[in-house]
Amino acid sequence: MPVVNATIAAVLDEIANLLDIQGANAFRVRAYRNAARTIGNLGTAVGTLLAHGKDLTDLPGIGDDLARKIATIARTGTCPQLERLRADMPAALSELLHVPGLGPKRVKTLWHDLGVDTVEALHQAAREGRVRSVHGFGEKTERRILEATHAHLKRERRFRLDVAEQFVTPLVEYLSGLDGLDRVEPAGSFRRRRDTVGDLDILATAEDGARAIRHLTQYGEVADVVSAGPTRGTVRLRGGLQVDLRVVPPASRGAAMQYFTGSRAHGVALRRLAQSKGLKLNEYGVFAGDRPVAGDTEESVYAALGLAWIPPELREDRGEIEAARTGRLPRLVTHEDLRGDLHVHTKASDGHDSVEAMAKAAAARGLDYIAITDHSQRLTIAGGLDPSRLAKQIDEIARLNERLRDITVLAGTEVDILEDGSLDLPRSLLERLDVVVASVHGHFDLSRARQTRRILRALEHPAVHVLGHPTCRLIDERDPCDLDMQRVIRAAAACGVALEVNASPKRLDLTDLHCRMAKAEGARVAIDSDAHDADDFDNLRFGIGQARRGWLEPADVLNACTLGELRERLKRR
DNA sequence: GCCGTTTTCGGCCCGACTGTTTTCAGTCG
């Protein structure tokens, strides 16, 4: 059973947490955390790297010691050091660090003085008023802990990007309504277009910060004010989303935008770079000694560090700083680059609009072509099309194209990949279609080996053009299928099949990291809406976000080419 | 624990806010 990178990262994180609570050297703790992050971001399984004789010490922040430990973890899923730590202290202490307001010092104190070693035990102690008796803890802290443990036990969740967006838009509008509060803009993971956001960071420019923060606390949706100072305020909205508003003077706007957009790892790397140049970088600007040298725009901040401006989606410390230094940043794909959409449903299966309505909606959004890809017969619950209904739809589309002016409709299907990897429609019919998207809609829990074999077989089918939502994850609802994505992506590249970035904000599948893997392997990607009604074409922006996070350029995206080029590419398959 | 066109030892990103202090530690982002 291969140990996946996420597990290795989790082990390293747990070691870091337990060392931290133990009071170990903070920089040693940081070394483990950095290593966890590096491994977690890796596109290739550590086991694979080792099998190819790669030296892990070539990775940043990993020396001889960590390389040895990581190899051990990759082999066994754990390592002696972690086992020793677990023998010395309750493993659940690590979990306590995830309770907001608790850091290593407090966790250690609570454990020593109260014997608290789980979130449940801490919640109980707070409820019984025992926490306030501990030195350094007071009534307020106890109340905070009570609330925080309660929320934690209820599992504080992250918010899907589209859900966060529903909060952002009216909030930004409300804040912008205050006189003297200018340029209210979201930063943080929302601006970086992560698939989910934990909380919302909003930046604004104002002379009177305290007044702006007060304005935030008076917002009608605020359930709870967490903190409120002169430059920064934190509130929790009804529904649980936490919002941070930071207010800066205009001269610091760019530096603050850079700072609060993150990611944390990107910021740390930038500040380190600044330091190496004898400069200091903080949210107010870039400074040589006390003298400000940049800060009013993000461009000026990056330029002061010898870097090109880096698009927010890339700011994860995954090589973008080196690329910006050497002029090798990608020209990321934009919404305007998309010429078409290759995955669209109609009311013939489980969509809500006609072929013509979908075509007109797509044309209104500037697309030149769409492929109608209704479900196939096996998906009875979605009204999947059998061969005769699909044949009729092909004719209907041909007739429609004679009337349409601004857009071309391609005939297609989203054909089911059956349990054994065969397809749900006969090859003769599939070969009549312009676009064949093949997707999994059942048997999600096959073993990794069987699931991978199943997908590889579908990829090898000569009629298939696109692998739809490759991992089948539903954010917050269904884990991705257990798949060897490296093999799937490599096979897609070899077969000339495009991998879909399904732009539905519930899916976002491929993920950003998989997009990056696809690019590395030379596989092409199709950014598709999977629209079920006319408004769903607007979801394409979410898919674009993931593609950009995965460093994709227009040439990497199948539906960024013209209709003529697309037809050529589909034929060559 | 990592790392080196200032270094193989001595550094390692930075500031805001809170609560419990009586001048600051802890936590967070």
Coordinates of C-alpha atoms (C1' of nucleotides) in Angstrom, one line a residue:
Chain A
M1 CA 0.0 0.0 0.0
P2 CA 1.8 3.2 -1.1
V3 CA 1.8 6.0 1.4
V4 CA 0.4 9.1 -0.3
N5 CA 2.1 12.5 0.1
A6 CA -0.8 13.9 2.1
T7 CA -0.2 11.2 4.8
I8 CA 3.5 12.0 4.9
A9 CA 2.7 15.6 5.3
A10 CA 0.2 14.8 8.1
V11 CA 2.9 12.8 10.0
L12 CA 5.4 15.6 9.7
D13 CA 2.8 18.1 10.9
E14 CA 1.9 16.0 13.8
I15 CA 5.6 15.7 14.8
A16 CA 5.8 19.5 14.5
N17 CA 2.8 20.0 16.7
L18 CA 3.9 17.6 19.4
L19 CA 7.4 19.1 19.4
D20 CA 5.9 22.6 19.6
I21 CA 3.8 21.6 22.6
Q22 CA 6.9 20.0 24.2
G23 CA 8.6 23.4 23.9
A24 CA 11.2 22.4 21.3
N25 CA 13.2 25.0 19.4
A26 CA 10.8 26.9 17.3
F27 CA 12.9 26.8 14.3
R28 CA 13.2 23.1 14.5
V29 CA 9.4 22.9 14.6
R30 CA 9.2 25.2 11.6
A31 CA 11.6 22.9 9.7
Y32 CA 9.1 20.1 10.1
R33 CA 6.1 22.3 9.1
N34 CA 8.0 23.6 6.0
A35 CA 8.8 20.0 5.1
A36 CA 5.2 19.0 5.5
R37 CA 4.1 21.8 3.2
T38 CA 6.8 21.0 0.6
I39 CA 5.8 17.3 0.5
G40 CA 2.1 18.2 0.5
N41 CA 2.6 20.4 -2.6
L42 CA 4.6 17.9 -4.5
G43 CA 3.1 16.8 -7.8
T44 CA 4.7 13.4 -7.6
A45 CA 4.4 10.7 -4.9
V46 CA 7.5 10.5 -2.7
G47 CA 7.5 6.8 -3.2
T48 CA 7.8 7.3 -7.0
L49 CA 10.6 9.8 -6.5
L50 CA 12.6 7.4 -4.3
A51 CA 11.9 4.5 -6.7
H52 CA 13.6 6.6 -9.5
G53 CA 16.6 7.2 -7.2
K54 CA 15.8 10.9 -6.7
D55 CA 17.5 12.6 -3.8
L56 CA 15.0 14.2 -1.4
T57 CA 17.6 16.7 -0.1
D58 CA 17.3 18.4 -3.4
L59 CA 13.9 19.7 -2.2
P60 CA 14.0 23.0 -0.4
G61 CA 14.1 22.8 3.4
I62 CA 14.9 19.1 3.4
G63 CA 18.3 18.0 4.6
D64 CA 19.8 14.7 5.4
D65 CA 17.8 14.1 8.6
L66 CA 14.4 14.9 7.2
A67 CA 15.1 13.1 4.0
R68 CA 15.7 9.9 6.0
K69 CA 12.6 10.4 8.1
I70 CA 10.5 11.1 5.0
A71 CA 11.7 7.9 3.3
T72 CA 10.8 6.0 6.5
I73 CA 7.3 7.5 6.5
A74 CA 6.9 6.8 2.8
R75 CA 7.6 3.2 3.5
T76 CA 5.8 2.6 6.8
G77 CA 3.3 5.4 7.2
T78 CA 5.0 6.5 10.4
C79 CA 8.4 7.0 11.9
P80 CA 10.1 6.1 15.3
Q81 CA 10.3 9.8 16.3
L82 CA 6.5 10.2 16.1
E83 CA 6.0 7.0 18.0
R84 CA 8.3 8.2 20.7
L85 CA 6.5 11.5 20.9
R86 CA 3.2 9.7 21.1
A87 CA 4.5 7.6 23.9
D88 CA 5.5 10.7 25.8
M89 CA 2.3 12.7 25.4
P90 CA -1.3 12.2 24.3
A91 CA -1.5 12.3 20.5
A92 CA -4.8 14.2 20.7
L93 CA -2.8 17.3 22.0
S94 CA -1.9 17.9 18.4
E95 CA -5.6 18.3 17.6
L96 CA -6.0 20.9 20.4
L97 CA -3.6 23.2 18.5
H98 CA -6.4 23.5 15.8
V99 CA -8.7 25.2 18.3
P100 CA -8.6 28.9 17.6
G101 CA -6.9 30.8 20.4
L102 CA -4.8 27.9 21.5
G103 CA -1.1 27.7 20.7
P104 CA 1.6 25.4 21.9
K105 CA 2.1 27.2 25.2
R106 CA -1.5 27.2 26.3
V107 CA -2.0 23.6 25.2
K108 CA 0.9 22.6 27.3
T109 CA -0.3 24.5 30.3
L110 CA -3.8 23.1 30.1
W111 CA -2.5 19.6 29.8
H112 CA -0.1 20.0 32.7
D113 CA -2.4 21.9 35.1
L114 CA -5.8 20.4 34.2
G115 CA -4.8 17.1 32.6
V116 CA -6.8 18.2 29.5
D117 CA -5.7 16.2 26.5
T118 CA -8.6 16.2 24.0
V119 CA -10.9 18.9 22.6
E120 CA -13.8 17.2 24.4
A121 CA -12.0 17.3 27.8
L122 CA -11.1 21.0 27.2
H123 CA -14.8 21.8 26.4
Q124 CA -15.9 20.1 29.6
A125 CA -13.2 21.9 31.7
A126 CA -14.3 25.3 30.3
R127 CA -17.9 24.5 31.0
E128 CA -17.1 23.6 34.6
G129 CA -15.2 26.9 35.0
R130 CA -11.9 25.1 35.7
V131 CA -10.0 26.9 33.0
R132 CA -10.1 30.3 34.6
S133 CA -8.2 28.9 37.6
V134 CA -5.1 28.3 35.5
H135 CA -2.4 30.9 35.7
G136 CA -2.5 33.2 32.7
F137 CA -6.1 32.3 31.9
G138 CA -9.0 34.5 32.8
E139 CA -12.8 34.5 32.4
K140 CA -12.8 35.9 28.9
T141 CA -10.3 33.4 27.7
E142 CA -12.4 30.6 29.3
R143 CA -15.5 31.9 27.5
R144 CA -13.6 32.1 24.2
I145 CA -12.3 28.5 24.7
L146 CA -15.8 27.3 25.4
E147 CA -17.1 28.8 22.2
A148 CA -14.1 27.7 20.1
T149 CA -14.2 24.1 21.3
H150 CA -18.0 24.0 20.7
A151 CA -17.5 25.2 17.2
H152 CA -14.6 22.9 16.7
L153 CA -16.6 19.9 17.9
K154 CA -19.3 20.9 15.4
R155 CA -16.5 20.9 12.7
E156 CA -15.9 24.4 11.5
R157 CA -15.9 24.0 7.8
R158 CA -14.4 25.8 4.9
F159 CA -16.7 27.6 2.4
R160 CA -16.9 26.8 -1.3
L161 CA -15.7 29.7 -3.4
D162 CA -19.1 30.3 -4.9
V163 CA -20.7 30.4 -1.4
A164 CA -18.0 32.8 -0.2
E165 CA -18.7 34.9 -3.2
Q166 CA -22.4 35.2 -2.2
F167 CA -21.2 36.8 1.1
V168 CA -18.5 39.0 -0.5
T169 CA -20.5 40.9 -3.0
P170 CA -23.1 42.5 -0.7
L171 CA -20.5 43.0 2.0
V172 CA -18.1 44.9 -0.3
E173 CA -21.1 47.0 -1.5
Y174 CA -22.1 47.8 2.1
L175 CA -18.5 48.7 3.1
S176 CA -18.0 50.9 0.0
G177 CA -21.1 52.8 1.1
L178 CA -19.2 54.5 3.9
D179 CA -17.9 57.9 3.1
G180 CA -14.1 57.9 3.2
L181 CA -13.7 54.2 2.9
D182 CA -12.3 53.6 -0.6
R183 CA -11.2 50.7 -2.8
V184 CA -12.8 47.9 -0.8
E185 CA -11.5 44.7 -2.3
P186 CA -11.3 41.1 -1.3
A187 CA -7.8 39.7 -0.7
G188 CA -6.7 36.4 0.8
S189 CA -7.5 32.9 -0.5
F190 CA -10.6 34.4 -2.2
R191 CA -8.4 36.6 -4.4
R192 CA -6.1 33.6 -5.0
R193 CA -9.2 31.7 -6.2
R194 CA -8.6 28.7 -3.9
D195 CA -11.4 26.1 -4.3
T196 CA -12.5 26.8 -0.7
V197 CA -11.9 29.7 1.7
G198 CA -11.6 29.5 5.4
D199 CA -12.3 33.1 6.1
L200 CA -12.6 36.3 4.1
D201 CA -9.9 39.0 4.0
I202 CA -11.0 42.4 2.8
L203 CA -8.7 45.3 2.3
A204 CA -9.7 49.0 2.1
T205 CA -8.1 52.4 2.1
A206 CA -9.2 55.0 4.6
E207 CA -7.8 57.8 6.8
D208 CA -10.0 57.0 9.8
G209 CA -9.5 53.2 10.3
A210 CA -11.4 52.9 13.6
R211 CA -14.5 54.4 12.0
A212 CA -14.3 51.9 9.1
I213 CA -13.9 49.0 11.5
R214 CA -16.9 50.3 13.5
H215 CA -18.9 50.3 10.3
L216 CA -18.0 46.7 9.7
T217 CA -19.2 45.7 13.2
Q218 CA -22.5 47.3 12.4
Y219 CA -23.2 45.3 9.3
G220 CA -26.5 43.6 9.5
E221 CA -25.2 40.1 8.9
V222 CA -22.7 40.2 11.8
A223 CA -23.3 37.6 14.4
D224 CA -20.3 38.2 16.6
V225 CA -17.4 40.7 16.8
V226 CA -14.2 38.8 17.4
S227 CA -11.9 41.8 17.6
A228 CA -11.9 45.5 16.6
G229 CA -8.9 47.8 16.6
P230 CA -7.9 50.9 14.6
T231 CA -6.6 49.1 11.5
R232 CA -8.1 45.7 11.7
G233 CA -11.4 44.2 12.7
T234 CA -12.7 40.6 12.7
V235 CA -16.3 39.6 12.7
R236 CA -18.2 36.3 12.2
L237 CA -21.2 36.5 9.9
R238 CA -24.4 34.6 10.4
G239 CA -23.7 31.3 8.6
G240 CA -20.3 31.1 10.3
L241 CA -18.0 32.8 7.7
Q242 CA -15.3 34.9 9.4
V243 CA -14.4 38.3 7.9
D244 CA -11.3 40.3 8.5
L245 CA -11.3 43.9 7.4
R246 CA -7.9 45.7 7.2
V247 CA -7.7 49.4 6.7
V248 CA -4.5 51.0 5.4
P249 CA -3.4 54.5 4.2
P250 CA -3.2 54.9 0.4
A251 CA 0.6 55.0 0.3
S252 CA 0.6 51.4 1.7
R253 CA -2.2 50.0 -0.4
G254 CA 0.0 47.9 -2.7
A255 CA 2.1 46.4 0.1
A256 CA -1.0 45.7 2.2
M257 CA -2.8 44.1 -0.8
Q258 CA 0.3 41.9 -1.4
Y259 CA 0.5 41.1 2.3
F260 CA -3.1 40.2 2.9
T261 CA -3.5 38.3 -0.4
G262 CA -0.9 35.8 0.9
S263 CA -0.5 32.9 0.8
R264 CA 1.4 32.8 4.0
A265 CA 4.1 30.7 2.4
H266 CA 4.5 33.2 -0.5
G267 CA 4.7 36.1 2.0
V268 CA 7.3 34.4 4.1
A269 CA 9.4 33.7 1.0
L270 CA 9.1 37.3 -0.1
R271 CA 10.1 38.7 3.2
R272 CA 13.0 36.4 3.3
L273 CA 14.0 37.6 -0.2
A274 CA 13.6 41.2 1.0
Q275 CA 15.8 40.6 4.0
S276 CA 18.5 39.0 1.8
K277 CA 18.6 42.3 -0.2
G278 CA 19.0 44.3 3.0
L279 CA 15.3 45.5 2.8
K280 CA 12.4 45.0 5.1
L281 CA 8.9 44.1 3.8
N282 CA 5.8 44.4 5.8
E283 CA 2.1 45.4 5.1
Y284 CA 3.1 49.1 5.0
G285 CA 5.8 48.9 2.3
V286 CA 9.3 47.9 1.4
F287 CA 11.8 49.8 3.5
A288 CA 15.6 50.4 3.3
G289 CA 16.2 51.1 6.9
D290 CA 13.4 53.6 7.8
R291 CA 13.1 54.9 4.3
P292 CA 10.2 53.6 2.3
V293 CA 11.1 52.5 -1.2
A294 CA 7.8 51.0 -2.5
G295 CA 4.3 50.3 -1.3
D296 CA 1.6 52.2 -3.1
T297 CA 1.1 49.4 -5.7
E298 CA 1.7 45.7 -5.8
E299 CA 3.8 46.1 -8.9
S300 CA 6.1 48.5 -7.0
V301 CA 6.5 46.0 -4.1
Y302 CA 7.5 43.2 -6.4
A303 CA 9.7 45.5 -8.5
A304 CA 11.6 46.6 -5.4
L305 CA 12.4 43.0 -4.8
G306 CA 13.6 42.5 -8.4
L307 CA 10.4 40.6 -9.4
A308 CA 7.8 40.9 -12.0
W309 CA 4.2 41.2 -10.6
I310 CA 2.9 37.8 -9.8
P311 CA -0.8 36.9 -10.4
P312 CA -2.5 36.1 -7.1
E313 CA -3.5 32.6 -8.2
L314 CA 0.2 31.7 -8.4
R315 CA 1.1 33.0 -4.9
E316 CA 1.6 29.7 -3.1
D317 CA 5.4 29.4 -3.0
R318 CA 5.4 26.7 -5.7
G319 CA 8.2 28.2 -7.8
E320 CA 6.5 31.5 -8.8
I321 CA 9.1 33.7 -7.2
E322 CA 11.9 32.1 -9.1
A323 CA 9.9 32.4 -12.3
A324 CA 9.2 36.1 -11.6
R325 CA 12.9 36.7 -10.9
T326 CA 13.9 35.1 -14.2
G327 CA 11.1 36.4 -16.4
R328 CA 9.6 33.0 -16.8
L329 CA 6.1 33.5 -15.4
P330 CA 3.4 31.8 -17.5
R331 CA 1.0 33.9 -19.5
L332 CA -2.0 32.5 -17.6
V333 CA -5.2 31.5 -19.4
T334 CA -8.0 34.1 -19.0
H335 CA -11.8 33.9 -19.3
E336 CA -11.4 35.8 -22.6
D337 CA -9.2 33.1 -24.0
L338 CA -12.0 30.5 -23.9
R339 CA -13.6 30.1 -27.3
G340 CA -16.0 27.3 -26.4
D341 CA -17.4 24.9 -23.8
L342 CA -17.3 21.2 -24.4
H343 CA -19.6 19.9 -21.6
V344 CA -23.2 21.2 -21.7
H345 CA -26.5 19.5 -20.7
T346 CA -30.0 20.2 -21.9
K347 CA -33.5 19.2 -20.7
A348 CA -33.1 16.1 -22.9
S349 CA -31.3 14.7 -19.8
D350 CA -31.0 16.4 -16.5
G351 CA -30.5 20.0 -17.7
H352 CA -33.3 22.6 -17.6
D353 CA -33.0 24.4 -21.0
S354 CA -33.3 23.5 -24.6
V355 CA -30.3 23.1 -27.0
E356 CA -31.2 26.4 -28.6
A357 CA -31.5 28.3 -25.2
M358 CA -28.1 27.0 -24.2
A359 CA -26.6 28.0 -27.5
K360 CA -28.0 31.5 -27.2
A361 CA -26.8 31.9 -23.6
A362 CA -23.3 30.8 -24.6
A363 CA -23.3 33.1 -27.6
A364 CA -24.3 36.0 -25.4
R365 CA -21.3 35.3 -23.3
G366 CA -19.0 35.5 -26.3
L367 CA -18.4 31.8 -26.9
D368 CA -18.0 30.6 -30.5
Y369 CA -19.0 27.0 -29.9
I370 CA -20.5 24.6 -27.4
A371 CA -20.8 20.8 -27.4
I372 CA -24.1 19.4 -26.2
T373 CA -23.2 16.5 -24.0
D374 CA -26.2 15.0 -22.4
H375 CA -26.0 11.9 -20.2
S376 CA -26.1 8.4 -21.7
Q377 CA -28.7 5.7 -21.0
R378 CA -27.3 4.1 -17.9
L379 CA -27.9 7.3 -15.9
T380 CA -31.7 6.7 -15.9
I381 CA -32.2 9.0 -13.0
A382 CA -30.8 11.9 -15.1
G383 CA -32.9 10.9 -18.1
G384 CA -29.8 9.6 -20.0
L385 CA -30.2 9.3 -23.8
D386 CA -30.3 5.9 -25.4
P387 CA -28.9 5.5 -29.0
S388 CA -32.1 6.3 -30.7
R389 CA -32.8 9.5 -28.7
L390 CA -29.1 10.6 -29.2
A391 CA -29.4 10.0 -32.9
K392 CA -32.4 12.3 -33.0
Q393 CA -30.6 14.9 -31.0
I394 CA -27.7 14.8 -33.6
D395 CA -30.2 15.6 -36.3
E396 CA -31.9 18.4 -34.2
I397 CA -28.5 20.0 -33.7
A398 CA -27.7 19.8 -37.4
R399 CA -31.0 21.6 -38.2
L400 CA -30.3 24.2 -35.5
N401 CA -26.9 25.0 -36.8
E402 CA -28.5 26.1 -40.1
R403 CA -30.4 28.8 -38.3
L404 CA -27.8 30.0 -35.7
R405 CA -25.5 32.9 -36.7
D406 CA -23.1 33.6 -33.8
I407 CA -22.3 30.2 -32.5
T408 CA -21.8 26.6 -33.6
V409 CA -23.3 23.7 -31.7
L410 CA -21.3 20.5 -31.7
A411 CA -23.1 17.1 -31.2
G412 CA -21.7 15.2 -28.2
T413 CA -22.4 13.1 -25.2
E414 CA -21.3 12.6 -21.7
V415 CA -21.1 8.9 -21.9
D416 CA -20.9 6.8 -18.7
I417 CA -17.7 4.9 -18.0
L418 CA -19.1 1.6 -16.7
E419 CA -17.6 -0.4 -13.9
D420 CA -15.2 -2.3 -16.1
G421 CA -14.0 0.8 -18.1
S422 CA -16.2 0.1 -21.1
L423 CA -18.5 2.9 -22.4
D424 CA -22.3 3.1 -22.2
L425 CA -22.9 3.7 -25.9
P426 CA -21.8 1.7 -29.0
R427 CA -18.6 2.8 -30.7
S428 CA -20.4 3.3 -34.0
L429 CA -22.6 5.9 -32.5
L430 CA -19.9 7.6 -30.5
E431 CA -17.9 8.0 -33.7
R432 CA -20.7 10.0 -35.3
L433 CA -20.3 12.7 -32.6
D434 CA -18.1 15.7 -32.7
V435 CA -17.2 15.6 -29.0
V436 CA -17.3 12.6 -26.6
V437 CA -16.8 13.3 -22.9
A438 CA -16.5 10.2 -20.8
S439 CA -17.2 10.3 -17.1
V440 CA -17.7 8.1 -14.1
H441 CA -21.0 8.4 -12.3
G442 CA -21.0 5.3 -10.1
H443 CA -18.8 2.7 -8.4
F444 CA -16.8 5.5 -6.8
D445 CA -15.3 3.2 -4.2
L446 CA -13.3 0.7 -6.2
S447 CA -9.8 -0.1 -5.1
R448 CA -7.1 2.2 -6.4
A449 CA -5.9 -0.5 -8.7
R450 CA -9.3 -1.2 -10.2
Q451 CA -10.4 2.4 -10.4
T452 CA -7.2 3.3 -12.2
R453 CA -7.5 0.4 -14.6
R454 CA -11.1 1.4 -15.3
I455 CA -10.1 5.0 -16.3
L456 CA -7.1 3.9 -18.3
R457 CA -9.4 1.6 -20.4
A458 CA -11.8 4.4 -21.1
L459 CA -8.9 6.7 -22.1
E460 CA -7.8 4.1 -24.6
H461 CA -11.2 4.0 -26.3
P462 CA -10.6 5.7 -29.7
A463 CA -13.8 7.7 -29.7
V464 CA -13.1 9.5 -26.4
H465 CA -12.0 13.2 -26.5
V466 CA -12.4 14.4 -22.9
L467 CA -12.2 12.7 -19.5
G468 CA -15.0 14.4 -17.5
H469 CA -14.5 15.4 -13.8
P470 CA -11.6 13.0 -13.5
T471 CA -11.7 12.4 -9.7
C472 CA -15.4 12.7 -9.2
R473 CA -15.0 14.6 -6.0
L474 CA -17.8 16.8 -4.7
I475 CA -16.4 19.5 -2.4
D476 CA -17.6 18.8 1.2
E477 CA -19.7 15.9 0.1
R478 CA -17.7 13.2 -1.6
D479 CA -14.0 12.4 -1.5
P480 CA -12.2 12.0 -4.8
C481 CA -12.0 8.5 -6.1
D482 CA -8.8 6.6 -5.1
L483 CA -6.9 7.0 -8.4
D484 CA -3.3 6.9 -9.5
M485 CA -3.5 10.4 -11.0
Q486 CA 0.0 10.4 -12.2
R487 CA -0.8 7.3 -14.4
V488 CA -4.1 8.7 -15.5
I489 CA -2.6 12.0 -16.6
R490 CA 0.3 10.3 -18.3
A491 CA -2.1 8.0 -20.2
A492 CA -4.3 10.9 -21.2
A493 CA -1.3 12.7 -22.6
A494 CA -0.3 9.6 -24.5
C495 CA -3.8 9.0 -25.9
G496 CA -4.4 12.6 -26.8
V497 CA -7.4 12.8 -24.5
A498 CA -8.0 16.1 -22.7
L499 CA -8.6 16.1 -18.9
E500 CA -11.5 18.2 -17.8
V501 CA -11.4 21.0 -15.3
N502 CA -15.0 20.8 -14.4
A503 CA -15.9 24.4 -13.5
S504 CA -18.9 23.7 -11.3
P505 CA -17.9 25.2 -8.0
K506 CA -19.2 22.0 -6.3
R507 CA -16.6 20.0 -8.2
L508 CA -13.5 22.0 -9.4
D509 CA -12.1 18.7 -10.7
L510 CA -9.2 18.7 -11.8
T511 CA -7.8 20.5 -8.9
D512 CA -5.0 23.1 -9.2
L513 CA -2.2 20.7 -8.5
H514 CA -3.6 18.2 -11.0
C515 CA -3.7 21.0 -13.6
R516 CA 0.0 21.5 -12.9
M517 CA 0.7 17.8 -13.2
A518 CA -1.2 17.8 -16.5
K519 CA 0.9 20.6 -17.9
A520 CA 4.1 18.8 -16.8
E521 CA 3.1 15.6 -18.5
G522 CA 2.0 17.4 -21.7
A523 CA -1.7 16.5 -21.3
R524 CA -4.2 19.0 -22.6
V525 CA -7.0 20.3 -20.4
A526 CA -10.6 21.3 -21.2
I527 CA -12.2 23.9 -19.0
D528 CA -15.9 23.1 -19.1
S529 CA -19.0 24.5 -17.3
D530 CA -20.9 21.2 -17.1
A531 CA -23.8 23.7 -17.4
H532 CA -27.3 22.4 -16.5
D533 CA -29.0 25.7 -17.2
A534 CA -28.2 28.9 -19.1
D535 CA -26.8 30.7 -16.1
D536 CA -24.3 28.0 -15.4
F537 CA -22.0 29.3 -18.1
D538 CA -21.0 31.9 -15.6
N539 CA -19.3 29.1 -13.6
L540 CA -16.5 29.0 -16.1
R541 CA -14.8 31.6 -14.1
F542 CA -14.3 29.2 -11.3
G543 CA -12.7 26.7 -13.6
I544 CA -10.4 29.4 -15.0
G545 CA -9.3 30.1 -11.5
Q546 CA -8.2 26.5 -10.9
A547 CA -6.5 26.4 -14.3
R548 CA -4.6 29.6 -13.5
R549 CA -3.6 28.2 -10.1
G550 CA -2.3 25.2 -12.0
W551 CA -0.1 27.5 -14.2
L552 CA -2.0 26.8 -17.4
E553 CA -1.6 28.9 -20.5
P554 CA -3.9 29.2 -23.5
A555 CA -1.9 26.6 -25.4
D556 CA -2.6 24.1 -22.6
V557 CA -6.4 24.4 -22.9
L558 CA -8.2 22.6 -25.6
N559 CA -11.2 24.9 -25.7
A560 CA -9.0 28.0 -26.0
C561 CA -8.5 27.2 -29.6
T562 CA -10.7 28.3 -32.5
L563 CA -13.4 26.0 -33.9
G564 CA -11.3 25.2 -36.9
E565 CA -8.3 24.2 -34.7
L566 CA -10.6 22.3 -32.4
R567 CA -12.1 20.2 -35.2
E568 CA -8.5 19.3 -36.4
R569 CA -7.5 18.3 -32.9
L570 CA -10.6 16.2 -32.4
K571 CA -10.1 14.4 -35.7
R572 CA -6.5 13.6 -34.9
R573 CA -7.5 11.7 -31.9
Chain B
dG1 C1' 16.3 21.0 11.5
dC2 C1' 18.1 23.7 7.5
dC3 C1' 21.4 26.6 5.3
dG4 C1' 25.5 29.6 3.3
dT5 C1' 28.2 35.5 -3.4
dT6 C1' 28.2 38.4 4.4
dT7 C1' 28.2 32.3 7.1
dT8 C1' 30.0 25.3 8.5
dC9 C1' 27.9 28.7 13.3
dG10 C1' 24.4 31.5 14.2
dG11 C1' 21.1 33.0 12.2
dC12 C1' 16.1 31.6 10.8
dC13 C1' 9.4 37.0 8.6
dC14 C1' 6.7 40.6 10.8
dG15 C1' 3.1 43.4 13.0
dA16 C1' -1.8 43.7 15.2
dC17 C1' -4.8 42.5 18.8
dT18 C1' -6.3 40.5 23.2
dG19 C1' -6.2 39.4 27.9
dT20 C1' -3.9 39.3 31.9
dT21 C1' -0.3 41.7 32.9
dT22 C1' 1.9 45.7 35.8
dT23 C1' 5.4 45.9 31.1
dC24 C1' 4.2 41.7 28.0
dA25 C1' 3.3 36.8 26.4
dG26 C1' 0.5 34.3 23.4
dT27 C1' -1.8 33.8 19.2
dC28 C1' -3.0 34.8 14.7
dG29 C1' -2.6 35.7 9.9

